[in-house]
Tab-separated table of C-alpha atoms and ligand atoms in Angstrom:
chain	number	residue	atom	x	y	z
A	119	UNK	CA	136.499	-94.965	-108.314
A	120	UNK	CA	134.949	-91.815	-106.718
A	121	UNK	CA	134.152	-89.598	-109.532
A	122	UNK	CA	132.210	-89.857	-112.292
A	123	UNK	CA	133.578	-89.514	-116.464
A	124	UNK	CA	131.597	-86.457	-116.799
A	125	UNK	CA	133.999	-85.085	-113.458
A	126	UNK	CA	137.523	-86.850	-115.330
A	127	UNK	CA	136.749	-85.326	-118.667
A	128	UNK	CA	136.165	-81.706	-116.874
A	129	UNK	CA	139.115	-81.844	-114.151
A	130	UNK	CA	141.699	-83.629	-117.982
A	131	UNK	CA	139.919	-80.575	-120.256
A	132	UNK	CA	140.723	-78.327	-116.669
A	133	UNK	CA	144.180	-79.067	-116.652
A	134	UNK	CA	144.916	-79.343	-120.840
A	135	UNK	CA	143.450	-75.700	-120.681
A	136	UNK	CA	146.076	-74.441	-117.649
A	137	UNK	CA	148.979	-76.111	-119.840
A	138	UNK	CA	148.306	-74.521	-123.154
A	139	UNK	CA	147.347	-70.989	-121.402
A	140	UNK	CA	149.966	-71.422	-118.488
A	141	UNK	CA	148.045	-70.458	-116.144
A	142	UNK	CA	148.641	-71.638	-112.654
A	143	UNK	CA	145.238	-73.728	-111.041
A	144	UNK	CA	144.544	-74.728	-107.215
A	145	UNK	CA	145.564	-78.704	-107.112
A	146	UNK	CA	142.354	-80.380	-107.543
A	147	UNK	CA	141.672	-82.223	-104.329
A	148	UNK	CA	140.968	-79.042	-102.468
A	149	UNK	CA	137.908	-79.624	-104.929
A	150	UNK	CA	137.221	-83.600	-105.158
A	151	UNK	CA	139.159	-84.655	-101.618
A	152	UNK	CA	137.307	-88.331	-102.861
A	153	UNK	CA	139.214	-88.670	-105.309
A	154	UNK	CA	140.823	-91.989	-105.375
A	155	UNK	CA	144.316	-93.389	-107.546
A	156	UNK	CA	142.459	-94.934	-109.895
A	157	UNK	CA	140.568	-91.972	-110.100
A	158	UNK	CA	143.481	-89.815	-110.501
A	159	UNK	CA	144.764	-91.873	-113.679
A	160	UNK	CA	141.863	-92.179	-114.941
A	161	UNK	CA	141.829	-88.718	-115.774
A	162	UNK	CA	146.099	-88.760	-116.882
A	163	UNK	CA	144.738	-90.851	-119.239
A	164	UNK	CA	141.668	-88.449	-119.865
A	165	UNK	CA	144.111	-85.609	-121.016
A	166	UNK	CA	146.081	-87.809	-123.745
A	167	UNK	CA	142.861	-89.396	-124.885
A	168	UNK	CA	142.666	-84.905	-125.503
A	169	UNK	CA	145.789	-84.185	-126.728
A	170	UNK	CA	145.796	-87.337	-128.767
A	171	UNK	CA	142.487	-86.009	-130.573
A	172	UNK	CA	143.709	-82.672	-132.250
A	173	UNK	CA	146.722	-84.481	-132.998
A	174	UNK	CA	149.588	-84.754	-130.749
A	175	UNK	CA	151.566	-88.090	-130.590
A	176	UNK	CA	152.431	-89.239	-127.172
A	177	UNK	CA	156.960	-89.780	-127.682
A	178	UNK	CA	157.138	-92.724	-124.591
A	179	UNK	CA	156.495	-92.827	-120.504
A	180	UNK	CA	157.794	-91.478	-117.673
A	181	UNK	CA	158.466	-91.844	-113.831
A	182	UNK	CA	158.600	-89.627	-111.686
A	183	UNK	CA	159.621	-88.607	-107.844
A	184	UNK	CA	161.569	-91.974	-108.380
A	185	UNK	CA	164.937	-90.849	-106.099
A	186	UNK	CA	165.032	-90.097	-102.295
A	187	UNK	CA	166.194	-86.023	-103.151
A	188	UNK	CA	162.940	-86.186	-105.173
A	189	UNK	CA	160.351	-87.400	-102.709
A	190	UNK	CA	161.952	-84.925	-99.542
A	191	UNK	CA	161.628	-82.002	-102.331
A	192	UNK	CA	157.526	-82.423	-102.701
A	193	UNK	CA	156.909	-84.133	-99.553
A	194	UNK	CA	155.476	-87.169	-101.282
A	195	UNK	CA	156.803	-90.964	-100.565
A	196	UNK	CA	155.492	-93.273	-103.711
A	197	UNK	CA	156.619	-93.030	-107.433
A	198	UNK	CA	154.183	-92.047	-109.938
A	199	UNK	CA	153.831	-92.375	-113.847
A	200	UNK	CA	153.144	-90.355	-116.388
A	201	UNK	CA	154.268	-89.873	-120.763
A	202	UNK	CA	155.784	-86.822	-122.647
A	203	UNK	CA	154.816	-86.084	-125.881
A	204	UNK	CA	155.739	-85.004	-128.711
A	205	UNK	CA	155.755	-80.965	-128.668
A	206	UNK	CA	158.041	-81.927	-125.623
A	207	UNK	CA	160.762	-83.415	-127.635
A	208	UNK	CA	163.568	-80.287	-127.273
A	209	UNK	CA	166.888	-81.444	-129.052
A	210	UNK	CA	170.441	-80.763	-127.293
A	211	UNK	CA	170.670	-77.241	-127.086
A	212	UNK	CA	167.836	-75.989	-128.199
A	213	UNK	CA	166.011	-73.175	-126.444
A	214	UNK	CA	162.983	-73.219	-124.505
A	215	UNK	CA	160.543	-70.678	-124.784
A	216	UNK	CA	159.826	-69.999	-121.011
A	217	UNK	CA	156.954	-67.285	-122.127
A	218	UNK	CA	155.440	-70.323	-122.770
A	219	UNK	CA	155.638	-72.151	-119.221
A	220	UNK	CA	154.228	-71.209	-115.513
A	221	UNK	CA	156.587	-72.443	-113.631
A	222	UNK	CA	159.625	-74.777	-115.090
A	223	UNK	CA	162.564	-76.498	-113.410
A	224	UNK	CA	164.391	-78.620	-114.786
A	225	UNK	CA	166.221	-82.627	-113.673
A	226	UNK	CA	168.727	-84.841	-114.775
A	227	UNK	CA	167.220	-88.309	-115.963
A	228	UNK	CA	168.518	-91.547	-117.776
A	229	UNK	CA	166.509	-92.224	-120.202
A	230	UNK	CA	165.873	-96.254	-121.652
A	231	UNK	CA	164.978	-97.094	-124.590
A	232	UNK	CA	163.180	-100.896	-123.986
A	233	UNK	CA	163.608	-103.417	-127.425
A	234	UNK	CA	161.113	-105.309	-125.973
A	235	UNK	CA	157.991	-105.274	-124.803
A	236	UNK	CA	157.742	-105.607	-120.578
A	237	UNK	CA	154.731	-106.798	-118.803
A	238	UNK	CA	154.324	-106.842	-114.558
A	239	UNK	CA	153.919	-107.859	-112.372
A	240	UNK	CA	156.593	-109.476	-111.632
A	241	UNK	CA	159.134	-107.270	-113.627
A	242	UNK	CA	162.592	-107.186	-111.916
A	243	UNK	CA	166.489	-105.217	-112.706
A	244	UNK	CA	167.215	-108.287	-113.991
A	245	UNK	CA	163.668	-108.732	-117.228
A	246	UNK	CA	165.015	-104.219	-117.472
A	247	UNK	CA	168.415	-104.787	-118.499
A	248	UNK	CA	167.493	-108.001	-120.777
A	249	UNK	CA	164.923	-105.403	-122.474
A	250	UNK	CA	167.018	-102.555	-122.591
A	251	UNK	CA	167.789	-101.679	-126.137
A	252	UNK	CA	170.332	-98.654	-124.699
A	253	UNK	CA	170.039	-96.320	-122.745
A	254	UNK	CA	169.955	-91.893	-123.166
A	255	UNK	CA	171.475	-88.918	-120.909
A	256	UNK	CA	167.860	-86.534	-120.028
A	257	UNK	CA	166.681	-83.718	-119.213
A	258	UNK	CA	163.348	-83.500	-118.614
A	259	UNK	CA	161.424	-79.888	-117.936
A	260	UNK	CA	159.319	-80.313	-115.515
A	261	UNK	CA	155.484	-77.062	-115.388
A	262	UNK	CA	153.622	-77.727	-113.052
A	263	UNK	CA	150.077	-76.308	-113.328
A	264	UNK	CA	149.708	-75.776	-109.843
A	265	UNK	CA	150.273	-73.041	-107.540
A	266	UNK	CA	154.229	-72.707	-106.915
A	267	UNK	CA	154.405	-76.540	-107.427
A	268	UNK	CA	152.259	-77.905	-104.426
A	269	UNK	CA	150.202	-80.243	-105.074
A	270	UNK	CA	149.676	-83.920	-103.121
A	271	UNK	CA	150.031	-87.334	-105.305
A	272	UNK	CA	146.805	-87.666	-106.919
A	273	UNK	CA	146.593	-84.664	-108.266
A	274	UNK	CA	149.908	-84.513	-109.662
A	275	UNK	CA	149.203	-87.906	-111.068
A	276	UNK	CA	146.057	-86.686	-113.090
A	277	UNK	CA	148.255	-83.068	-114.148
A	278	UNK	CA	150.429	-86.062	-116.171
A	279	UNK	CA	152.733	-85.702	-113.734
A	280	UNK	CA	154.145	-82.334	-114.813
A	281	UNK	CA	155.541	-83.224	-117.800
A	282	UNK	CA	155.854	-79.654	-120.317
A	283	UNK	CA	159.822	-80.801	-122.193
A	284	UNK	CA	162.293	-82.875	-122.265
A	285	UNK	CA	165.923	-82.830	-124.315
A	286	UNK	CA	167.442	-86.636	-125.216
A	287	UNK	CA	171.506	-86.216	-125.665
A	288	UNK	CA	172.760	-88.211	-128.660
A	289	UNK	CA	175.492	-90.913	-126.660
A	290	UNK	CA	173.323	-94.489	-126.693
A	291	UNK	CA	175.345	-96.786	-125.544
A	292	UNK	CA	174.163	-100.637	-123.775
A	293	UNK	CA	173.678	-100.864	-120.666
A	294	UNK	CA	175.878	-103.364	-120.468
A	295	UNK	CA	179.535	-102.237	-118.818
A	296	UNK	CA	178.462	-99.675	-117.605
A	297	UNK	CA	177.361	-99.405	-113.486
A	298	UNK	CA	175.016	-97.768	-113.761
A	299	UNK	CA	174.895	-97.282	-109.713
A	300	UNK	CA	177.941	-95.722	-109.569
A	301	UNK	CA	177.377	-93.729	-113.369
A	302	UNK	CA	178.248	-89.859	-112.484
A	303	UNK	CA	175.357	-86.961	-113.043
A	304	UNK	CA	177.135	-83.666	-112.437
A	305	UNK	CA	174.079	-80.642	-112.933
A	306	UNK	CA	175.302	-76.996	-113.671
A	307	UNK	CA	173.539	-73.870	-114.276
A	308	UNK	CA	175.171	-70.485	-115.913
A	309	UNK	CA	177.775	-72.621	-115.551
A	310	UNK	CA	178.002	-72.997	-112.036
A	311	UNK	CA	177.454	-76.905	-110.840
A	312	UNK	CA	174.037	-76.957	-108.861
A	313	UNK	CA	173.479	-80.441	-108.309
A	314	UNK	CA	175.125	-83.940	-108.485
A	315	UNK	CA	174.108	-87.342	-107.932
A	316	UNK	CA	174.514	-90.859	-109.121
A	317	UNK	CA	172.197	-93.720	-111.210
A	318	UNK	CA	171.758	-95.567	-107.256
A	319	UNK	CA	169.652	-91.911	-106.803
A	320	UNK	CA	166.392	-93.261	-108.091
A	321	UNK	CA	165.189	-96.601	-106.469
A	322	UNK	CA	168.642	-97.908	-105.677
A	323	UNK	CA	169.266	-98.643	-110.007
A	324	UNK	CA	167.650	-96.938	-112.512
A	325	UNK	CA	166.075	-99.895	-114.221
A	326	UNK	CA	164.681	-100.298	-111.084
A	327	UNK	CA	162.769	-97.659	-111.980
A	328	UNK	CA	161.431	-99.344	-115.215
A	329	UNK	CA	160.552	-102.039	-113.661
A	330	UNK	CA	158.259	-100.496	-111.582
A	331	UNK	CA	156.461	-98.478	-113.894
A	332	UNK	CA	156.636	-102.810	-116.151
A	333	UNK	CA	154.662	-102.853	-112.566
A	334	UNK	CA	152.234	-100.216	-111.734
A	335	UNK	CA	150.874	-100.046	-115.672
A	336	UNK	CA	150.557	-104.471	-114.990
A	337	UNK	CA	148.929	-104.126	-112.266
A	338	UNK	CA	146.158	-101.928	-114.705
A	339	UNK	CA	146.187	-104.700	-117.120
A	340	UNK	CA	149.013	-102.983	-119.016
A	341	UNK	CA	152.479	-103.001	-120.624
A	342	UNK	CA	155.478	-101.308	-121.724
A	343	UNK	CA	155.826	-102.327	-125.522
A	344	UNK	CA	159.931	-102.554	-127.174
A	345	UNK	CA	160.396	-99.166	-129.131
A	346	UNK	CA	159.682	-97.104	-126.049
A	347	UNK	CA	161.961	-94.435	-124.556
A	348	UNK	CA	161.270	-94.086	-121.205
A	349	UNK	CA	162.832	-91.249	-118.518
A	350	UNK	CA	163.236	-92.818	-114.942
A	351	UNK	CA	163.071	-89.855	-113.155
A	352	UNK	CA	165.228	-87.026	-111.911
A	353	UNK	CA	168.371	-88.095	-109.741
A	354	UNK	CA	168.119	-85.085	-107.841
A	355	UNK	CA	165.914	-82.264	-106.958
A	356	UNK	CA	164.260	-80.043	-109.114
A	357	UNK	CA	166.283	-76.864	-110.427
A	358	UNK	CA	164.296	-73.839	-111.295
A	359	UNK	CA	165.226	-71.759	-114.503
A	360	UNK	CA	164.321	-68.503	-115.845
A	361	UNK	CA	165.008	-66.527	-118.506
A	362	UNK	CA	168.721	-65.934	-119.661
A	363	UNK	CA	169.354	-69.796	-118.012
A	364	UNK	CA	172.163	-72.163	-119.518
A	365	UNK	CA	171.777	-75.947	-118.138
A	366	UNK	CA	174.279	-77.892	-118.719
A	367	UNK	CA	174.012	-82.048	-117.390
A	368	UNK	CA	177.056	-84.418	-117.879
A	369	UNK	CA	176.706	-87.938	-118.264
A	370	UNK	CA	179.417	-90.180	-116.711
A	371	UNK	CA	180.010	-92.342	-120.292
A	372	UNK	CA	177.207	-90.488	-121.303
A	373	UNK	CA	178.281	-86.610	-122.095
A	374	UNK	CA	176.358	-83.785	-121.827
A	375	UNK	CA	173.143	-82.135	-122.424
A	376	UNK	CA	172.340	-78.610	-122.627
A	377	UNK	CA	170.221	-76.146	-123.116
A	378	UNK	CA	168.566	-72.539	-123.169
A	379	UNK	CA	165.626	-70.662	-121.243
A	380	UNK	CA	164.864	-67.916	-123.125
B	112	OOG	C1	156.285	-84.392	-110.507
B	112	OOG	C2	157.210	-84.864	-111.313
B	112	OOG	C3	158.304	-85.475	-110.808
B	112	OOG	C4	160.543	-86.815	-111.493
B	112	OOG	O1	161.349	-86.819	-112.241
B	112	OOG	O2	161.173	-87.449	-110.556
B	112	OOG	C5	159.313	-86.023	-111.334
B	112	OOG	C6	156.729	-83.259	-109.730
B	112	OOG	O3	158.381	-82.926	-109.181
B	112	OOG	O4	156.258	-81.786	-110.346
B	112	OOG	O5	159.321	-85.992	-113.017
B	113	MG	MG1	161.413	-86.033	-114.241
């Protein structure tokens, strides 16, 4: 670690304020070029503690930058993880108020809910599938607090991987018997297809994203508890949205997920 505890607390409060006041900030590595991975996750942990202290509940975990489409779009090469919150949840078919966001983008994702804890190192697709209770279709609405979504990995980790809102579909399925690699996903904005992919876009198989999360957490002495909701990362590149847009994502076998931006 290169940052002292006061700086970590201050940067967490800075990013939290940017979110609540809906204000863009420049990426924090501009001012702290020496910060390392541990500092980045320490800022994310401090941000989580700060939110929890004012009553926010953590609703699950997320992986980000798990598809080549996303990595190419953002110019990075490694996946990252973050958390999702109770206030981020939007009902399927619901409204999302763009006035409370900076520059939202939508991503189609496959979500997992675990029934047993998962702990790395050594966690693999098999361990994940055995520990999976069910899968759900999801759309994540990301909203980087950084100007123009321009960031590097350390900055985006500190900013809780751009987490903002998410919508879960109501069709849950046992992963058994579903070919998750070939599960087709079609995203429509205002009735027009804007992106499509299949489950394999995420690290070859979305369960691989959960395994990687368990291994990344394991390296820090943590685990994924039973009953955890996990967003495995966008299968396509993220699509910018604005007030007036309607988004529907159709998932093979899992139904569709929709939302309106107002
Ligand atoms: C970082 C978050 C990426 C995903 O699903 O890939 C993410 C970003 O692109 O702003 O959530
Ligand atoms: Mg995402």
